[in-house]
Coordinates of C-alpha atoms and ligand atoms in Angstrom, one line a residue:
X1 CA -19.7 144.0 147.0
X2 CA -18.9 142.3 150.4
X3 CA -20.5 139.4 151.5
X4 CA -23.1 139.9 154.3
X5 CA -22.6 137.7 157.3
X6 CA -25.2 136.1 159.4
X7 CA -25.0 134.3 162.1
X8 CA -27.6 131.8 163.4
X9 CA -29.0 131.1 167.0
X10 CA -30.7 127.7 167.0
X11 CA -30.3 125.1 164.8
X12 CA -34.0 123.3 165.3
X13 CA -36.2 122.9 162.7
X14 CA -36.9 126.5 161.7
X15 CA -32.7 126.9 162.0
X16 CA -32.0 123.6 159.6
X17 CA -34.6 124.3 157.2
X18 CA -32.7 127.9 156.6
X19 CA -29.8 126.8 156.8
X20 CA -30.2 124.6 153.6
X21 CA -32.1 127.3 151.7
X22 CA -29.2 129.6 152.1
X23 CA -27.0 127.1 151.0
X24 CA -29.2 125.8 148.0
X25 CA -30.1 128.6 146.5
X26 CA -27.2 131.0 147.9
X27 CA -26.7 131.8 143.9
X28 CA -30.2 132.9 143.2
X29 CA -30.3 135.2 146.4
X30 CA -27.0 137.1 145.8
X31 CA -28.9 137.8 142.1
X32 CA -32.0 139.2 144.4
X33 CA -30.1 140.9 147.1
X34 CA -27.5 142.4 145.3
X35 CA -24.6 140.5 147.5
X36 CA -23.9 137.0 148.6
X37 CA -25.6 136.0 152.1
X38 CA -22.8 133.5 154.3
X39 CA -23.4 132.2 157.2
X40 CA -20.2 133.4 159.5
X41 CA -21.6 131.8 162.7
X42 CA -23.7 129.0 164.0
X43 CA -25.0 128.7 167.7
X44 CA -27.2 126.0 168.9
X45 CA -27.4 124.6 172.7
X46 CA -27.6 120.7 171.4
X47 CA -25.7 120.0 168.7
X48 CA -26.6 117.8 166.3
X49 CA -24.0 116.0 163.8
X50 CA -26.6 114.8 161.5
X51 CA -27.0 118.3 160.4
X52 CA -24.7 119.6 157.5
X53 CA -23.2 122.8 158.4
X54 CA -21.0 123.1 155.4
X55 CA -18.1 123.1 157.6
X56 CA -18.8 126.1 159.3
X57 CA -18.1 125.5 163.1
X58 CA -21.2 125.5 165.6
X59 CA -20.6 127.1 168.9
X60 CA -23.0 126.5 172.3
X61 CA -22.4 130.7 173.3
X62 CA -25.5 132.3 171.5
X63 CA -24.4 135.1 172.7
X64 CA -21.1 135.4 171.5
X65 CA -22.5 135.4 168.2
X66 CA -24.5 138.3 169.2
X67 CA -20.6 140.3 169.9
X68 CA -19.3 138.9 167.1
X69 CA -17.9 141.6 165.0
X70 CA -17.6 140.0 162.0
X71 CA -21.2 139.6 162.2
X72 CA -23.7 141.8 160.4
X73 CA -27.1 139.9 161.3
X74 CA -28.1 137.9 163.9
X75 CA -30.9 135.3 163.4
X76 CA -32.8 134.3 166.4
X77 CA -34.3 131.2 166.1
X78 CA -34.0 129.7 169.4
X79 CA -37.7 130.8 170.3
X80 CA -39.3 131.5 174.2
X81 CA -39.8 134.8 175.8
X82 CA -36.7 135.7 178.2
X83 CA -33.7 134.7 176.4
X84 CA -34.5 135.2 173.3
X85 CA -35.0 138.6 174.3
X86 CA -31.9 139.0 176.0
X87 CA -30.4 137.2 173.0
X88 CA -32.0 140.2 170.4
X89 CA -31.4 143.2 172.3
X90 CA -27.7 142.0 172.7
X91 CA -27.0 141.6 169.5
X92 CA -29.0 145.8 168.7
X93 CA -27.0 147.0 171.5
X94 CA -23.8 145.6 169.3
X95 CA -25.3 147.4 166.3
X96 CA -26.4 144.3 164.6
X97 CA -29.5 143.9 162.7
X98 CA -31.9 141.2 163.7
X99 CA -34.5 138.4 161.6
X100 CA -36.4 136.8 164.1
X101 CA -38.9 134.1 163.3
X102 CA -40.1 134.3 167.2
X103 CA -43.7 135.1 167.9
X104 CA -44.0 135.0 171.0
X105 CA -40.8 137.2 171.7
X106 CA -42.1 139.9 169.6
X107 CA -45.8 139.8 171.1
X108 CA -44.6 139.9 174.3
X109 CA -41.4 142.4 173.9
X110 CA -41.6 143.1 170.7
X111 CA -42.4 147.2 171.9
X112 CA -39.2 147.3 174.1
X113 CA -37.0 145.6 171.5
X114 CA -38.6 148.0 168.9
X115 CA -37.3 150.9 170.5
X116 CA -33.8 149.3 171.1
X117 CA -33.5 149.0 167.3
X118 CA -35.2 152.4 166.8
X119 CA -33.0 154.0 168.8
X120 CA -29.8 151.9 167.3
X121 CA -31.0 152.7 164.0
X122 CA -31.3 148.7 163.0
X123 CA -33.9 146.5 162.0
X124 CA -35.6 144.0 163.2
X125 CA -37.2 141.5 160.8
X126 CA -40.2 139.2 162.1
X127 CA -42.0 137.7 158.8
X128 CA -41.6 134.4 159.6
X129 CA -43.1 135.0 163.4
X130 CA -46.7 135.2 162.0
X131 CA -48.5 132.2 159.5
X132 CA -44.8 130.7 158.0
X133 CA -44.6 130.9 154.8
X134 CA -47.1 133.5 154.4
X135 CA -45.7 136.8 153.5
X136 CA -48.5 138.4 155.6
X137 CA -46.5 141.2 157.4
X138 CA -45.4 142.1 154.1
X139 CA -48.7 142.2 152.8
X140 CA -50.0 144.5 155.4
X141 CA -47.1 146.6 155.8
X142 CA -46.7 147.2 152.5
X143 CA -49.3 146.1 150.3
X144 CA -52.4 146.9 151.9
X145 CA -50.6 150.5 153.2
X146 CA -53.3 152.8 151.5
X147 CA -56.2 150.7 153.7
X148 CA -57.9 151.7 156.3
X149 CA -57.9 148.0 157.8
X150 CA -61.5 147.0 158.9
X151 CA -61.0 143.9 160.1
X152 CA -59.0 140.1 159.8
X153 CA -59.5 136.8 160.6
X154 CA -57.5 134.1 160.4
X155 CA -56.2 130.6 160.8
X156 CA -53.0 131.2 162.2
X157 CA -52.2 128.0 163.9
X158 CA -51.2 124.8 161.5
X159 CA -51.4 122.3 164.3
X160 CA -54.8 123.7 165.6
X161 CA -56.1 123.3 162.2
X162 CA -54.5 119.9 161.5
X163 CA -56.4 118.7 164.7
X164 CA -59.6 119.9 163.7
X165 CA -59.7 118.8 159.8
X166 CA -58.7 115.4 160.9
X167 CA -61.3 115.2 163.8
X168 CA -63.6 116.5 161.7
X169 CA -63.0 114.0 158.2
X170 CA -61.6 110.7 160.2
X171 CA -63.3 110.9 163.5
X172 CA -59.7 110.7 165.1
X173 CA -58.4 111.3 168.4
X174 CA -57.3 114.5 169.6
X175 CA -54.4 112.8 171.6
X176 CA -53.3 111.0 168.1
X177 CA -53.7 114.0 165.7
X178 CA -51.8 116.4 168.3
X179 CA -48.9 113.3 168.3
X180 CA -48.7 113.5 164.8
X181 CA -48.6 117.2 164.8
X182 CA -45.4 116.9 167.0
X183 CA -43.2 114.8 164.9
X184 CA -44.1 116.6 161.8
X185 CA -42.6 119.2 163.6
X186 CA -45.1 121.9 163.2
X187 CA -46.1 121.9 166.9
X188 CA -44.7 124.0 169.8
X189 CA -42.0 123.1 172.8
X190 CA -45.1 123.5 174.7
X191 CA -48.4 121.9 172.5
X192 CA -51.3 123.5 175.0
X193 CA -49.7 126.9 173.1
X194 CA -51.3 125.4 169.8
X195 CA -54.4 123.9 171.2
X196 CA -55.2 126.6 173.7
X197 CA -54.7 129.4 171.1
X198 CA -51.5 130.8 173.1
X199 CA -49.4 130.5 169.7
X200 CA -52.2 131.9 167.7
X201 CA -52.8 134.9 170.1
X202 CA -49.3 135.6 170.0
X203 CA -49.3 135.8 166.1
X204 CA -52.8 137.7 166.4
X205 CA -51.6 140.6 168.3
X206 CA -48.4 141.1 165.7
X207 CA -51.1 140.8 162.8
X208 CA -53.7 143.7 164.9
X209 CA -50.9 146.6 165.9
X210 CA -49.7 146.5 162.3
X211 CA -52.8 146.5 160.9
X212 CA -54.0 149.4 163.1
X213 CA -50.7 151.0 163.8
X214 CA -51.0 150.1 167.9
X215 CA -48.7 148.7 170.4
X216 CA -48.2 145.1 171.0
X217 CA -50.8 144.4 173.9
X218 CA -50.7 140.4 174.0
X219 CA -52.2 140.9 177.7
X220 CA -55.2 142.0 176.4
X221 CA -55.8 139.2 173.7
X222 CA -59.0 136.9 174.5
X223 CA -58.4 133.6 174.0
X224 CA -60.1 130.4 174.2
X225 CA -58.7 126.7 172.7
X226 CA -60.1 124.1 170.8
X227 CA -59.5 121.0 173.5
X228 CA -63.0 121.3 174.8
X229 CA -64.7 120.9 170.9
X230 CA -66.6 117.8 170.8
X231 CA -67.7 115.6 167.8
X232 CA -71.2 116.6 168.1
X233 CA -70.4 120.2 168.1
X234 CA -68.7 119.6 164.6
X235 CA -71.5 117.2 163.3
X236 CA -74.6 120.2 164.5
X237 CA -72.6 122.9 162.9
X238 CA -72.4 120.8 159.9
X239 CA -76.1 120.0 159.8
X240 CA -76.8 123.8 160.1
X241 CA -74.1 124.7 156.9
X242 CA -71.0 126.3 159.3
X243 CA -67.9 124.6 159.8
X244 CA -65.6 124.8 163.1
X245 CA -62.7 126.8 163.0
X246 CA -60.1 128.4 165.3
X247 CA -59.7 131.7 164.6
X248 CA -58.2 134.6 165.5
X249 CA -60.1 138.0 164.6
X250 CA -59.4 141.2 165.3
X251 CA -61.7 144.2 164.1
X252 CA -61.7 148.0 164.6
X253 CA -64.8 149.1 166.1
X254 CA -66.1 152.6 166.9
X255 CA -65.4 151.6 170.6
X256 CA -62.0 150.5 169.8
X257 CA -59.9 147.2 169.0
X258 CA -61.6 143.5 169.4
X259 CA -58.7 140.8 170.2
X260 CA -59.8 137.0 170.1
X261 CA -59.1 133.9 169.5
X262 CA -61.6 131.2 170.0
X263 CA -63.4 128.3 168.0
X264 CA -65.8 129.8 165.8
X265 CA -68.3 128.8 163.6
X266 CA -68.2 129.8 160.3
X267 CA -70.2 129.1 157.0
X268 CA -69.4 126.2 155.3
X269 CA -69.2 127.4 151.7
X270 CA -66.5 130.5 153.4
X271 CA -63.1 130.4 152.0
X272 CA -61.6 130.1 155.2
X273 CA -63.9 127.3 156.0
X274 CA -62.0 125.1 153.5
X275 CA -58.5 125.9 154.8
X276 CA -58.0 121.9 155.9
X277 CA -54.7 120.0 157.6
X278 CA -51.5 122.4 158.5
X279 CA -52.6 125.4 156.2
X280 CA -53.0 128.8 157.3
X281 CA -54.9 131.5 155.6
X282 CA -55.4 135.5 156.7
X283 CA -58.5 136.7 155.6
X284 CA -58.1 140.6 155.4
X285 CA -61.1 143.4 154.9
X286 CA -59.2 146.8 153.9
X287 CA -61.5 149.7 153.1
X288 CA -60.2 150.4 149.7
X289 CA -59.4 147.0 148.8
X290 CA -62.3 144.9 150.1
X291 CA -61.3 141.5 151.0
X292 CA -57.9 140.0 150.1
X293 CA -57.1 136.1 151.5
X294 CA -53.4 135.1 151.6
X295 CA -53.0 131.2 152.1
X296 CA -50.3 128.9 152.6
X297 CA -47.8 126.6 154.9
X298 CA -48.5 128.0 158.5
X299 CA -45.6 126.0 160.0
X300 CA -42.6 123.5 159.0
X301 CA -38.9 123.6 157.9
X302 CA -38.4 125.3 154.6
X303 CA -41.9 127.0 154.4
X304 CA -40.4 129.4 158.0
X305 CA -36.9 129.0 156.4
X306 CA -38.5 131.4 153.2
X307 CA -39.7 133.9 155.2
X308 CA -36.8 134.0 157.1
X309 CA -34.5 134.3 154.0
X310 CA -37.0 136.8 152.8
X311 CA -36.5 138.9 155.7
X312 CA -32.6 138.6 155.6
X313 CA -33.1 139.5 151.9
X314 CA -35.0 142.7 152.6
X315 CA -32.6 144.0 155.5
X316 CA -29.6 143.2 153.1
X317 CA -31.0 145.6 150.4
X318 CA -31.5 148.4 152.8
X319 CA -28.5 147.9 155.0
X320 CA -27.3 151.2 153.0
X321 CA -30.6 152.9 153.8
X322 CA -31.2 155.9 156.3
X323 CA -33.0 154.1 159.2
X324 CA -35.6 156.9 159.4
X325 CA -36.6 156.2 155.9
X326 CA -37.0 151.9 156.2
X327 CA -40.3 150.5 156.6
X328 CA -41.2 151.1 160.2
X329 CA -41.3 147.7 162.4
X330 CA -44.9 148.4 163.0
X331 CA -46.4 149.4 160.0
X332 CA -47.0 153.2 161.4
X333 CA -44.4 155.9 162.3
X334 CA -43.2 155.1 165.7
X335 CA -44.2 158.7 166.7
X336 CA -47.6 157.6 165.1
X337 CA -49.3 154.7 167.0
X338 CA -52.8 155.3 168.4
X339 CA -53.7 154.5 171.6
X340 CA -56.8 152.6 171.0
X341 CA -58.4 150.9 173.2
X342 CA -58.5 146.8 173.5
X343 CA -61.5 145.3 173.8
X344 CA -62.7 143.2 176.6
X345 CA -64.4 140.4 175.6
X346 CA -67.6 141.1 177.2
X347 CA -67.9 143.8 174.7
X348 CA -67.5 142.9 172.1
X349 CA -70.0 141.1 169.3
X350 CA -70.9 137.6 167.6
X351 CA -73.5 135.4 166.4
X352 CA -73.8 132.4 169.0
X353 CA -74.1 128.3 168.6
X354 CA -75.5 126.9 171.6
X355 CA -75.8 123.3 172.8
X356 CA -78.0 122.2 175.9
X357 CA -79.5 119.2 177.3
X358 CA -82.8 119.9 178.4
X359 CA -85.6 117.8 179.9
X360 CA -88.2 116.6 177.5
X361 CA -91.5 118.6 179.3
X362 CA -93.9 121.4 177.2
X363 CA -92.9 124.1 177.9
X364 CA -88.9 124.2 178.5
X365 CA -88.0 126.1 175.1
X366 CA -90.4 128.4 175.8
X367 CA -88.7 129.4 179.0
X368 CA -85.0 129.5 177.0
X369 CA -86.6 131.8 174.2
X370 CA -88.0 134.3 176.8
X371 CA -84.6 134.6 178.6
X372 CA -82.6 134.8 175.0
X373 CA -85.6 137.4 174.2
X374 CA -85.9 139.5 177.1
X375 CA -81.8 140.5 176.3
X376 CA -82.4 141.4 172.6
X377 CA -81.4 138.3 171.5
X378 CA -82.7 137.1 168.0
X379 CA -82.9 133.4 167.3
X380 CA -81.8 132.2 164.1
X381 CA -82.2 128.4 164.2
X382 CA -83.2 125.3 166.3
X383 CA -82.6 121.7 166.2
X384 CA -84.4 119.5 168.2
X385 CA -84.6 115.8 167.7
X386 CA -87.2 113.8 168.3
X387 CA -86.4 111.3 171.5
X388 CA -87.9 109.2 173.6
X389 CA -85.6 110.2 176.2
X390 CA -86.3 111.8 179.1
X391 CA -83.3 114.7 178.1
X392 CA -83.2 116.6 174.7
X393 CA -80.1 117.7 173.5
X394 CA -81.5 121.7 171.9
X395 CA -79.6 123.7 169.3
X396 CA -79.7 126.9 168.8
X397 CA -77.6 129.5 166.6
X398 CA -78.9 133.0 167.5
X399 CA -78.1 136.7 165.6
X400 CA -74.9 138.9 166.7
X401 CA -75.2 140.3 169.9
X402 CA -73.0 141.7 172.5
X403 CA -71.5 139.5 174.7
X404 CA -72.5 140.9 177.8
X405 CA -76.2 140.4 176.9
X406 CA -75.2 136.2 176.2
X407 CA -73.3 136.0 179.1
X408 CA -76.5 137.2 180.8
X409 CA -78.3 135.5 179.1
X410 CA -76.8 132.0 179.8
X411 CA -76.5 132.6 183.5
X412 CA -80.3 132.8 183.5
X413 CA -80.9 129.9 181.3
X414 CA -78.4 127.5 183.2
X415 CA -80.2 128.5 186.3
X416 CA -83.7 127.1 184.9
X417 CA -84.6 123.8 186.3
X418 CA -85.1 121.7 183.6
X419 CA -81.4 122.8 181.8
X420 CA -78.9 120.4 183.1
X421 CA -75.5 121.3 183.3
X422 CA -73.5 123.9 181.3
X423 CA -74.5 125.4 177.9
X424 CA -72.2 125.0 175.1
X425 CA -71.1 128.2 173.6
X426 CA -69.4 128.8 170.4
X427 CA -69.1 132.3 168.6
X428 CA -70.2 132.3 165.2
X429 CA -68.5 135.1 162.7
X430 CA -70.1 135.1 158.8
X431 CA -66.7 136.8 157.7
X432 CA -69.1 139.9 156.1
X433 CA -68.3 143.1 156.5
Ligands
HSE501 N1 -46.9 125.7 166.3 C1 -47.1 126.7 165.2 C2 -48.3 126.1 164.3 C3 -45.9 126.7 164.4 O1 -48.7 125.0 164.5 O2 -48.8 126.9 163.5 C4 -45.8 128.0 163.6 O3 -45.8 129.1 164.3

């Protein structure tokens, strides 16, 4: 059978890393797909000679690649929002199909490039846009398709989670780890989209409208970064059995759809909790199924490259298939996606750590408890040490409650005299169901 062609937009790392797993195992995928794979095209905006191409010419013009008719898919690797989008819904116009790898793209205008391909009758393939390696859109698409999905949490951002294992097991710095991060090349253009949960809100809002079958709503994502986590809040939460992680969870509740990401405490002896360095791992709570956990490489080269392949893989093998019998993009049947509602954050519901320095007088943590009382709120545990200071630091985890009612809550308590400055506040998730 004929060769399919693909051409390539961006050779970075995602776009080298594929380009040598084509070329390395090009033998072992024709055996998969059923034809040979070949690269017809190459389109990168800074070229790089140290990269082997195989002799196949690299152009500047992205989007000549995207007209080329020799072409049959287009891989967009160059990542951002605007072109990248103009880049994919050239290349449906011109009736190609499309293997993206870009998150953010897809979260943002993934419903609008969707429809494009919908309505062109081609796909568009986004495996390697959430956790790498991780064949997690496969998973839920296709694996976990009987479920009702209850909820998933996950650690969906490598550098994130680099950062915080190595804070937490070699006291280093932030600045340093997030360095490191960079030249590994796991971290974004822009890093504050790791550490600020940007990245991982992007990949959470793919993950939630396939699990649910909604649209894309990255607008309406909560999220809250790790740069403000200090090393006391890691050693408490040790000392009290939960470990810090950033984590994006989404669960269906009867008042609708819960979108975070935010630090989060969770117990120490939890799966999750022992996802360390660049790993990523999707926790996933199906009603039939029960809990499933998918692990691996979040980020890097060859680990994005497989999905990517993967993807290219899949669209070959059904490039002869009627489009309105293909896996939908979303999971669900176009004609099919609910309109549930996305939570705002004030509604919805955690356990809570809390940190505050309070004066050392009888009677202070009597005032607290009131307040946390008076709104419902259940108290769990409390560290105090003994001082001879004139300031406490106080610890407190409490039971789940709505956010609302903390919020509340921690107005009232920061008001009291004898609290000085802000409470610390980090959610704290058991991962039950
Ligand atoms: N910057 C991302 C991460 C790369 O660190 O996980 C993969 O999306």
């Amino acid at each position: 059978m004929k060769p399919v062609k693909v051409g390539i937009c961006g050779l970075g790392t995602v776009g080298s890393g594929t380009l040598k797993v084509l070329t390395r195992n090009a033998d072992e995928i024709a055996r998969r797909a059923g034809r040979r794979i070949e690269i017809g095209a190459i389109a990168t905006r800074r070229i790089n000679p140290a990269i082997d191409t195989n002799g196949i010419q690299i152009t500047q013009d992205i989007f000549a690649v995207a007209r080329d008719p020799e072409i049959d898919i287009v891989v967009e690797l160059i990542g951002g929002y605007d072109t990248a989008r103009e880049l994919v819904l050239l290349a449906i116009e011109n009736g190609k199909h499309v293997v993206t790898a870009n998150k953010a793209m897809i979260a943002v205008h993934g419903n609008e490039i969707f429809a494009a391909a919908q309505a062109k009758g081609v796909m568009v393939a986004f495996e390697a846009s959430v956790a790498g390696g991780i064949p997690i859109i496969k998973a839920i698409r296709e694996g976990l398709a009987a479920n009702q999905i209850n909820w998933l949490a996950g650690i969906i951002n490598g550098t994130g989670n680099f950062i915080m294992t190595e804070m937490r097991d070699k006291g280093r710095a932030f600045a340093d780890v997030l360095q490191e991060a960079q030249a590994l090349g796991y971290a974004e253009a822009d890093p504050t989209f790791d550490v600020e949960g940007i990245d991982a809100a992007h990949k959470l809002t793919i993950l939630a409208s396939i699990a649910y079958g909604i649209p894309l709503q990255f607008d309406k994502s909560y999220t809250e970064g790790i740069s403000k986590i200090t090393p006391e809040d890691v050693k408490y939460a040790e000392e009290l059995g939960y470990r810090i992680k950033h984590l994006g969870i989404s669960r269906r509740t009867a008042k609708g759809i819960e979108l975070r990401v935010h630090p989060t405490l969770i117990p120490k002896s939890a799966l999750l909790a022992n996802v360390n360095g660049v790993m990523n791992a999707i926790l996933i709570s199906g009603d039939a199924v029960g809990q499933t956990l998918y692990y691996g490489p979040g980020a890097g080269a060859e680990p994005t490259a497989s999905a990517v392949v993967a993807d290219l893989m899949d669209v070959v093998r059904t490039l002869t298939a009627d489009p309105e019998n293909r896996v939908p993009h979303l999971a669900f049947q176009p004609s099919a996606l609910s309109d549930l509602p996305i939570l705002n954050v004030e509604e919805t519901v955690s356990g809570y750590y809390l940190r505050m320095q309070a004066v050392e007088r009888p009677g202070v943590l009597a005032h607290v408890t009131r307040i946390l009382g008076e709104k419902g709120i259940n108290i769990e545990a409390i560290i105090q040490q003994e001082t001879k200071e004139a300031q406490v630091p106080v610890i407190m985890l409490t039971q789940r409650v709505e956010e609302r009612m903390m919020n509340e809550a921690l107005r009232e308590i920061e008001a009291l005299p004898d609290i000085l400055g802000e409470v610390v506040r980090i959610r704290v998730d058991h991962l039950a169901d």
